Amino acid sequence: MSTFALVDCNNFYASCERVFRPHLVNRPIVVLSNNDGCVVARSHEAKVLGIAMGVPLFQVRHIVEQYGVVVLSSNYALYGDLSERVTSVLAAAAPRIEVYSIDESFLDLDRLAVPDLTAWCRDLRTRVLRWTGIPVSIGIGPTKTLAKLANRIAKGSQRVEGVLDLSGNPAWTEAALRKTAVGDVWGIGFRWSKMLVNHGIGTALDLRDAPDMWIRRRMGVVGLRTVHELRGIACHDLETEPAPKQTTCCSRTFGEAVTDNVQVRDAIVAFATRAIEKIRTANQVCGTIQVFIATDRFDTAAQQYASSATCAFMTPTADSRSIVAAAIRIFERLWRDGFAYRKAGVLLLDLSSAKNIVPSLFTDEPPQSRPLMKAIDQVNARFGRGSIGLGLSARAAPWRMRQEHLSPRFTTRWHELPVARIDLD
DNA sequence: TCTGGGGTCCTAGGACCC
DNA sequence: TCTGGGGTCCTAGGACCC
């Protein structure tokens, strides 16, 4: 029998924006996706105004104007840094931790010899708030799915003071399952939720009690695992070591549509370069590269075209020259004149550790690859990303994304540090 | 005018090979 | 001309998560 806690930061991006700008407290805030397109995070006040997750900003413009909602571009430098601070407080408190996402961690409470888990978690919650400025909620349960569910209820309830423990409490668990809509269960998305409701399964309790065979047939093994977890049978363990990535991706929707081959190619080169940096940082090599380009799928008047293609390397590589050259070759193959492109991306697939690649006689890796790449990474680490590169990517291009409401990177740039003024008069 | 990015796992059909 | 099993690779898409 296990006991998991899920610690989830409340309205994380909005809370981050408030840490160094206290005048934003109690005001409705929305944070936007790249290109300032969709709402990806909302403060409690913004949720109350009826601004939905994921809506395009232009669709809620009237609410924003009427209620003076604060609109901000995503500031990942700030969110990433505050996330690490929260995580480090949690890691110091719990014996084992799984960092699940930028704003969530699972803790293993099994080996924690404390008589009262709820009290311990309330204390942890206070500490995180005091040390980082970020409010969190904590759910406890015998499986990850039940801890998630407990967390949801803890967030929505004033009474429980941010912590709900469902472990070893069948009556509370049943009540919690009954008041949770099936679509709010971890692992049940939009489609499955619709399908389940159509079959009379409206709550988490209904789902828990659904027959195995039926679930297996309609939702596969993945869905069946979720049902077992609702019954208290743990199917997902804590993953304390992040599994090495199998793929990495860099893609963007362009700030505006692009018809010029050279400009899209520049974007592809930039995306490939960024993706390669990611795998080299993780000390990985890639076996296959995939490139895709696409027109604007929302522009129904425009001619649509989307295509992708892959290329396998003879030897897995992390060499910028090989990978960028392959990206350009694939791109030229995909390119069709006469379309307005709006999105493109580069995926690096079949990733593996750089340590155990077997050198091949027929390698396509240029000589001196490793020391050269290391030198490039070191220069960029010291003087900033993009200081040195292949001389192929344009600095200013129409496809660069829009970020018109960006807040300062308070904690990671010297010239953007918050300033406290004390009035001595 | 304005609609994100980065992941995982699973399934399926077509081309091609032996 | 038709017949078959078993395999890989590529492309695409569907479902989910944050």
PDB file of C-alpha atoms in Angstrom, chain A residues 195-415:
ATOM      1  CA  MET A 195     -18.211   9.082 -24.732  1.00  0.00           C
ATOM      2  CA  LEU A 196     -18.564   8.075 -21.060  1.00  0.00           C
ATOM      3  CA  VAL A 197     -21.322  10.585 -20.338  1.00  0.00           C
ATOM      4  CA  ASN A 198     -23.202   9.267 -23.388  1.00  0.00           C
ATOM      5  CA  HIS A 199     -23.094   5.847 -21.746  1.00  0.00           C
ATOM      6  CA  GLY A 200     -24.406   7.098 -18.436  1.00  0.00           C
ATOM      7  CA  ILE A 201     -21.025   7.353 -16.709  1.00  0.00           C
ATOM      8  CA  GLY A 202     -21.106  10.896 -15.393  1.00  0.00           C
ATOM      9  CA  THR A 203     -19.007  10.839 -12.225  1.00  0.00           C
ATOM     10  CA  ALA A 204     -15.698   9.427 -11.088  1.00  0.00           C
ATOM     11  CA  LEU A 205     -17.711   7.031  -8.924  1.00  0.00           C
ATOM     12  CA  ASP A 206     -19.581   5.683 -11.974  1.00  0.00           C
ATOM     13  CA  LEU A 207     -16.261   5.216 -13.734  1.00  0.00           C
ATOM     14  CA  ARG A 208     -14.739   3.391 -10.773  1.00  0.00           C
ATOM     15  CA  ASP A 209     -17.618   0.923 -10.828  1.00  0.00           C
ATOM     16  CA  ALA A 210     -17.720   0.377 -14.594  1.00  0.00           C
ATOM     17  CA  PRO A 211     -17.001  -3.190 -15.810  1.00  0.00           C
ATOM     18  CA  ASP A 212     -13.373  -3.910 -16.742  1.00  0.00           C
ATOM     19  CA  MET A 213     -14.146  -5.562 -20.066  1.00  0.00           C
ATOM     20  CA  TRP A 214     -16.234  -2.663 -21.280  1.00  0.00           C
ATOM     21  CA  ILE A 215     -13.544  -0.131 -20.293  1.00  0.00           C
ATOM     22  CA  ARG A 216     -10.840  -2.261 -21.920  1.00  0.00           C
ATOM     23  CA  ARG A 217     -12.771  -2.394 -25.178  1.00  0.00           C
ATOM     24  CA  ARG A 218     -13.651   1.304 -25.334  1.00  0.00           C
ATOM     25  CA  MET A 219     -10.527   2.879 -23.807  1.00  0.00           C
ATOM     26  CA  GLY A 220      -7.745   0.322 -24.076  1.00  0.00           C
ATOM     27  CA  VAL A 221      -5.242  -0.524 -21.381  1.00  0.00           C
ATOM     28  CA  VAL A 222      -4.598   3.144 -20.693  1.00  0.00           C
ATOM     29  CA  GLY A 223      -8.209   3.743 -19.649  1.00  0.00           C
ATOM     30  CA  LEU A 224      -8.318   0.545 -17.631  1.00  0.00           C
ATOM     31  CA  ARG A 225      -5.339   1.687 -15.589  1.00  0.00           C
ATOM     32  CA  THR A 226      -7.161   4.884 -14.690  1.00  0.00           C
ATOM     33  CA  VAL A 227     -10.174   2.878 -13.466  1.00  0.00           C
ATOM     34  CA  HIS A 228      -7.968   0.631 -11.331  1.00  0.00           C
ATOM     35  CA  GLU A 229      -6.300   3.671  -9.827  1.00  0.00           C
ATOM     36  CA  LEU A 230      -9.715   5.043  -8.858  1.00  0.00           C
ATOM     37  CA  ARG A 231     -10.284   1.752  -7.013  1.00  0.00           C
ATOM     38  CA  GLY A 232      -7.099   2.334  -5.044  1.00  0.00           C
ATOM     39  CA  ILE A 233      -4.920  -0.099  -7.007  1.00  0.00           C
ATOM     40  CA  ALA A 234      -1.708   1.746  -7.843  1.00  0.00           C
ATOM     41  CA  CYS A 235      -0.703   1.335 -11.489  1.00  0.00           C
ATOM     42  CA  HIS A 236       1.604   4.325 -11.667  1.00  0.00           C
ATOM     43  CA  ASP A 237       4.628   4.442  -9.402  1.00  0.00           C
ATOM     44  CA  LEU A 238       6.627   7.483  -8.441  1.00  0.00           C
ATOM     45  CA  GLU A 239       9.179   8.248 -11.134  1.00  0.00           C
ATOM     46  CA  THR A 240      11.981   9.944  -9.306  1.00  0.00           C
ATOM     47  CA  GLU A 241      14.449   9.807 -12.185  1.00  0.00           C
ATOM     48  CA  PRO A 242      13.088  11.664 -15.163  1.00  0.00           C
ATOM     49  CA  ALA A 243      12.990   9.148 -18.015  1.00  0.00           C
ATOM     50  CA  PRO A 244      15.316  10.171 -20.821  1.00  0.00           C
ATOM     51  CA  LYS A 245      13.377  11.837 -23.609  1.00  0.00           C
ATOM     52  CA  GLN A 246      12.630   9.830 -26.718  1.00  0.00           C
ATOM     53  CA  THR A 247      11.844  12.827 -28.870  1.00  0.00           C
ATOM     54  CA  THR A 248      12.369  16.521 -28.676  1.00  0.00           C
ATOM     55  CA  CYS A 249      10.646  19.157 -30.695  1.00  0.00           C
ATOM     56  CA  CYS A 250      10.944  22.816 -31.540  1.00  0.00           C
ATOM     57  CA  SER A 251       8.036  24.308 -33.441  1.00  0.00           C
ATOM     58  CA  ARG A 252       6.272  27.639 -33.708  1.00  0.00           C
ATOM     59  CA  THR A 253       3.264  29.261 -35.174  1.00  0.00           C
ATOM     60  CA  PHE A 254       4.659  32.278 -37.019  1.00  0.00           C
ATOM     61  CA  GLY A 255       3.736  35.796 -35.966  1.00  0.00           C
ATOM     62  CA  GLU A 256       2.406  36.209 -39.524  1.00  0.00           C
ATOM     63  CA  ALA A 257       2.012  33.957 -42.565  1.00  0.00           C
ATOM     64  CA  VAL A 258       5.137  33.570 -44.696  1.00  0.00           C
ATOM     65  CA  THR A 259       5.263  32.847 -48.426  1.00  0.00           C
ATOM     66  CA  ASP A 260       8.996  33.234 -48.929  1.00  0.00           C
ATOM     67  CA  ASN A 261      11.014  30.027 -49.098  1.00  0.00           C
ATOM     68  CA  VAL A 262      14.114  31.611 -47.566  1.00  0.00           C
ATOM     69  CA  GLN A 263      12.239  32.931 -44.566  1.00  0.00           C
ATOM     70  CA  VAL A 264      10.650  29.585 -43.759  1.00  0.00           C
ATOM     71  CA  ARG A 265      14.023  27.941 -44.256  1.00  0.00           C
ATOM     72  CA  ASP A 266      15.545  30.385 -41.762  1.00  0.00           C
ATOM     73  CA  ALA A 267      12.889  29.345 -39.278  1.00  0.00           C
ATOM     74  CA  ILE A 268      13.640  25.658 -39.864  1.00  0.00           C
ATOM     75  CA  VAL A 269      17.341  26.300 -39.303  1.00  0.00           C
ATOM     76  CA  ALA A 270      16.596  28.169 -36.080  1.00  0.00           C
ATOM     77  CA  PHE A 271      14.269  25.418 -34.810  1.00  0.00           C
ATOM     78  CA  ALA A 272      16.766  22.700 -35.672  1.00  0.00           C
ATOM     79  CA  THR A 273      19.515  24.637 -33.909  1.00  0.00           C
ATOM     80  CA  ARG A 274      17.418  25.024 -30.773  1.00  0.00           C
ATOM     81  CA  ALA A 275      16.382  21.351 -30.776  1.00  0.00           C
ATOM     82  CA  ILE A 276      20.006  20.266 -31.142  1.00  0.00           C
ATOM     83  CA  GLU A 277      20.993  22.443 -28.186  1.00  0.00           C
ATOM     84  CA  LYS A 278      18.360  20.679 -26.129  1.00  0.00           C
ATOM     85  CA  ILE A 279      19.627  17.190 -26.907  1.00  0.00           C
ATOM     86  CA  ARG A 280      23.272  18.160 -26.428  1.00  0.00           C
ATOM     87  CA  THR A 281      22.397  19.602 -23.020  1.00  0.00           C
ATOM     88  CA  ALA A 282      20.886  16.231 -22.126  1.00  0.00           C
ATOM     89  CA  ASN A 283      23.971  14.503 -23.542  1.00  0.00           C
ATOM     90  CA  GLN A 284      21.892  12.748 -26.167  1.00  0.00           C
ATOM     91  CA  VAL A 285      22.220  12.001 -29.857  1.00  0.00           C
ATOM     92  CA  CYS A 286      19.398  11.595 -32.353  1.00  0.00           C
ATOM     93  CA  GLY A 287      18.864   8.850 -34.889  1.00  0.00           C
ATOM     94  CA  THR A 288      16.151  10.480 -36.974  1.00  0.00           C
ATOM     95  CA  ILE A 289      15.032  13.969 -37.818  1.00  0.00           C
ATOM     96  CA  GLN A 290      11.584  15.051 -38.890  1.00  0.00           C
ATOM     97  CA  VAL A 291      10.617  18.398 -40.410  1.00  0.00           C
ATOM     98  CA  PHE A 292       7.105  19.703 -40.985  1.00  0.00           C
ATOM     99  CA  ILE A 293       5.596  22.810 -42.539  1.00  0.00           C
ATOM    100  CA  ALA A 294       1.942  23.809 -42.646  1.00  0.00           C
ATOM    101  CA  THR A 295      -0.367  26.578 -43.743  1.00  0.00           C
ATOM    102  CA  ASP A 296      -2.851  28.292 -41.420  1.00  0.00           C
ATOM    103  CA  ARG A 297      -5.529  25.731 -40.600  1.00  0.00           C
ATOM    104  CA  PHE A 298      -7.842  28.441 -39.251  1.00  0.00           C
ATOM    105  CA  ASP A 299      -7.766  30.443 -42.475  1.00  0.00           C
ATOM    106  CA  THR A 300     -10.519  28.639 -44.330  1.00  0.00           C
ATOM    107  CA  ALA A 301     -10.218  30.925 -47.355  1.00  0.00           C
ATOM    108  CA  ALA A 302      -6.573  30.023 -47.959  1.00  0.00           C
ATOM    109  CA  GLN A 303      -5.241  27.020 -49.868  1.00  0.00           C
ATOM    110  CA  GLN A 304      -4.171  24.418 -47.311  1.00  0.00           C
ATOM    111  CA  TYR A 305      -1.028  22.367 -47.398  1.00  0.00           C
ATOM    112  CA  ALA A 306       0.775  20.448 -44.690  1.00  0.00           C
ATOM    113  CA  SER A 307       3.491  17.887 -44.999  1.00  0.00           C
ATOM    114  CA  SER A 308       6.240  16.238 -43.040  1.00  0.00           C
ATOM    115  CA  ALA A 309       9.107  13.917 -43.775  1.00  0.00           C
ATOM    116  CA  THR A 310      11.870  12.210 -41.884  1.00  0.00           C
ATOM    117  CA  CYS A 311      15.471  11.273 -42.464  1.00  0.00           C
ATOM    118  CA  ALA A 312      17.483   8.686 -40.561  1.00  0.00           C
ATOM    119  CA  PHE A 313      21.182   9.210 -39.858  1.00  0.00           C
ATOM    120  CA  MET A 314      23.622   6.397 -40.495  1.00  0.00           C
ATOM    121  CA  THR A 315      25.075   7.001 -37.054  1.00  0.00           C
ATOM    122  CA  PRO A 316      23.110   8.785 -34.304  1.00  0.00           C
ATOM    123  CA  THR A 317      24.461  12.313 -34.081  1.00  0.00           C
ATOM    124  CA  ALA A 318      24.311  15.607 -32.204  1.00  0.00           C
ATOM    125  CA  ASP A 319      26.357  17.536 -34.748  1.00  0.00           C
ATOM    126  CA  SER A 320      24.717  20.831 -35.707  1.00  0.00           C
ATOM    127  CA  ARG A 321      26.140  20.671 -39.221  1.00  0.00           C
ATOM    128  CA  SER A 322      24.768  17.225 -40.066  1.00  0.00           C
ATOM    129  CA  ILE A 323      21.397  17.867 -38.502  1.00  0.00           C
ATOM    130  CA  VAL A 324      20.855  21.329 -39.938  1.00  0.00           C
ATOM    131  CA  ALA A 325      21.938  20.113 -43.384  1.00  0.00           C
ATOM    132  CA  ALA A 326      19.435  17.259 -43.151  1.00  0.00           C
ATOM    133  CA  ALA A 327      16.727  19.652 -41.997  1.00  0.00           C
ATOM    134  CA  ILE A 328      17.314  21.886 -45.012  1.00  0.00           C
ATOM    135  CA  ARG A 329      17.289  18.917 -47.412  1.00  0.00           C
ATOM    136  CA  ILE A 330      13.972  17.698 -46.035  1.00  0.00           C
ATOM    137  CA  PHE A 331      12.560  21.203 -46.042  1.00  0.00           C
ATOM    138  CA  GLU A 332      13.364  21.741 -49.730  1.00  0.00           C
ATOM    139  CA  ARG A 333      11.655  18.445 -50.512  1.00  0.00           C
ATOM    140  CA  LEU A 334       8.512  19.490 -48.642  1.00  0.00           C
ATOM    141  CA  TRP A 335       8.367  23.016 -49.984  1.00  0.00           C
ATOM    142  CA  ARG A 336       5.594  23.959 -52.415  1.00  0.00           C
ATOM    143  CA  ASP A 337       5.438  27.438 -53.905  1.00  0.00           C
ATOM    144  CA  GLY A 338       2.289  29.481 -53.656  1.00  0.00           C
ATOM    145  CA  PHE A 339       1.205  28.700 -50.111  1.00  0.00           C
ATOM    146  CA  ALA A 340       1.189  31.011 -47.097  1.00  0.00           C
ATOM    147  CA  TYR A 341       2.927  29.064 -44.323  1.00  0.00           C
ATOM    148  CA  ARG A 342       1.979  29.678 -40.737  1.00  0.00           C
ATOM    149  CA  LYS A 343       3.650  26.922 -38.792  1.00  0.00           C
ATOM    150  CA  ALA A 344       6.772  24.799 -38.969  1.00  0.00           C
ATOM    151  CA  GLY A 345       8.823  22.606 -36.737  1.00  0.00           C
ATOM    152  CA  VAL A 346      11.700  20.217 -36.299  1.00  0.00           C
ATOM    153  CA  LEU A 347      11.511  16.988 -34.301  1.00  0.00           C
ATOM    154  CA  LEU A 348      14.535  14.978 -33.249  1.00  0.00           C
ATOM    155  CA  LEU A 349      13.527  11.315 -32.826  1.00  0.00           C
ATOM    156  CA  ASP A 350      15.084   8.063 -31.664  1.00  0.00           C
ATOM    157  CA  LEU A 351      17.103   9.875 -29.033  1.00  0.00           C
ATOM    158  CA  SER A 352      19.688   7.894 -27.127  1.00  0.00           C
ATOM    159  CA  SER A 353      22.537   8.547 -24.766  1.00  0.00           C
ATOM    160  CA  ALA A 354      25.665   9.941 -26.409  1.00  0.00           C
ATOM    161  CA  LYS A 355      27.709   7.609 -24.233  1.00  0.00           C
ATOM    162  CA  ASN A 356      26.878   4.371 -25.958  1.00  0.00           C
ATOM    163  CA  ILE A 357      26.916   5.087 -29.664  1.00  0.00           C
ATOM    164  CA  VAL A 358      28.995   2.707 -31.672  1.00  0.00           C
ATOM    165  CA  PRO A 359      31.275   4.506 -34.110  1.00  0.00           C
ATOM    166  CA  SER A 360      30.592   3.481 -37.673  1.00  0.00           C
ATOM    167  CA  LEU A 361      32.865   3.262 -40.663  1.00  0.00           C
ATOM    168  CA  PHE A 362      30.190   4.916 -42.768  1.00  0.00           C
ATOM    169  CA  THR A 363      29.361   7.755 -40.445  1.00  0.00           C
ATOM    170  CA  ASP A 364      27.846  10.967 -41.737  1.00  0.00           C
ATOM    171  CA  GLU A 365      29.279  12.866 -38.801  1.00  0.00           C
ATOM    172  CA  PRO A 366      31.922  15.423 -39.778  1.00  0.00           C
ATOM    173  CA  PRO A 367      35.374  15.076 -38.203  1.00  0.00           C
ATOM    174  CA  GLN A 368      36.161  16.834 -34.924  1.00  0.00           C
ATOM    175  CA  SER A 369      32.468  16.937 -34.233  1.00  0.00           C
ATOM    176  CA  ARG A 370      32.407  16.536 -30.482  1.00  0.00           C
ATOM    177  CA  PRO A 371      35.078  19.089 -29.524  1.00  0.00           C
ATOM    178  CA  LEU A 372      33.673  21.625 -31.965  1.00  0.00           C
ATOM    179  CA  MET A 373      30.109  21.253 -30.683  1.00  0.00           C
ATOM    180  CA  LYS A 374      31.350  21.485 -27.115  1.00  0.00           C
ATOM    181  CA  ALA A 375      33.158  24.723 -27.925  1.00  0.00           C
ATOM    182  CA  ILE A 376      30.031  26.181 -29.536  1.00  0.00           C
ATOM    183  CA  ASP A 377      27.907  25.274 -26.515  1.00  0.00           C
ATOM    184  CA  GLN A 378      30.432  26.812 -24.145  1.00  0.00           C
ATOM    185  CA  VAL A 379      30.553  30.080 -26.077  1.00  0.00           C
ATOM    186  CA  ASN A 380      26.773  30.274 -26.109  1.00  0.00           C
ATOM    187  CA  ALA A 381      26.545  29.411 -22.442  1.00  0.00           C
ATOM    188  CA  ARG A 382      28.919  32.222 -21.610  1.00  0.00           C
ATOM    189  CA  PHE A 383      27.806  34.971 -23.991  1.00  0.00           C
ATOM    190  CA  GLY A 384      24.148  34.093 -24.477  1.00  0.00           C
ATOM    191  CA  ARG A 385      22.188  31.882 -26.803  1.00  0.00           C
ATOM    192  CA  GLY A 386      22.844  32.574 -30.481  1.00  0.00           C
ATOM    193  CA  SER A 387      26.234  34.211 -29.915  1.00  0.00           C
ATOM    194  CA  ILE A 388      27.822  31.682 -32.209  1.00  0.00           C
ATOM    195  CA  GLY A 389      26.128  29.491 -34.789  1.00  0.00           C
ATOM    196  CA  LEU A 390      26.219  28.261 -38.340  1.00  0.00           C
ATOM    197  CA  GLY A 391      25.760  31.637 -40.012  1.00  0.00           C
ATOM    198  CA  LEU A 392      22.492  30.554 -41.521  1.00  0.00           C
ATOM    199  CA  SER A 393      19.703  31.919 -39.387  1.00  0.00           C
ATOM    200  CA  ALA A 394      18.368  35.430 -39.603  1.00  0.00           C
ATOM    201  CA  ARG A 395      18.074  37.407 -36.385  1.00  0.00           C
ATOM    202  CA  ALA A 396      15.013  39.472 -37.172  1.00  0.00           C
ATOM    203  CA  ALA A 397      12.362  37.685 -39.151  1.00  0.00           C
ATOM    204  CA  PRO A 398       8.623  38.033 -39.603  1.00  0.00           C
ATOM    205  CA  TRP A 399       8.034  34.606 -38.134  1.00  0.00           C
ATOM    206  CA  ARG A 400       9.357  35.627 -34.722  1.00  0.00           C
ATOM    207  CA  MET A 401       6.639  35.449 -32.147  1.00  0.00           C
ATOM    208  CA  ARG A 402       4.789  38.318 -30.630  1.00  0.00           C
ATOM    209  CA  GLN A 403       5.193  39.019 -26.928  1.00  0.00           C
ATOM    210  CA  GLU A 404       3.718  42.387 -26.275  1.00  0.00           C
ATOM    211  CA  HIS A 405       2.895  42.065 -22.583  1.00  0.00           C
ATOM    212  CA  LEU A 406       6.067  40.583 -21.135  1.00  0.00           C
ATOM    213  CA  SER A 407       6.939  41.158 -17.493  1.00  0.00           C
ATOM    214  CA  PRO A 408      10.582  41.396 -16.303  1.00  0.00           C
ATOM    215  CA  ARG A 409      12.586  38.217 -15.663  1.00  0.00           C
ATOM    216  CA  PHE A 410      12.928  39.290 -12.035  1.00  0.00           C
ATOM    217  CA  THR A 411      15.019  36.420 -10.769  1.00  0.00           C
ATOM    218  CA  THR A 412      17.337  35.451 -13.622  1.00  0.00           C
ATOM    219  CA  ARG A 413      18.642  38.715 -15.121  1.00  0.00           C
ATOM    220  CA  TRP A 414      20.699  41.254 -13.208  1.00  0.00           C
ATOM    221  CA  HIS A 415      19.198  44.242 -14.982  1.00  0.00           C
TER     222      HIS A 415
END
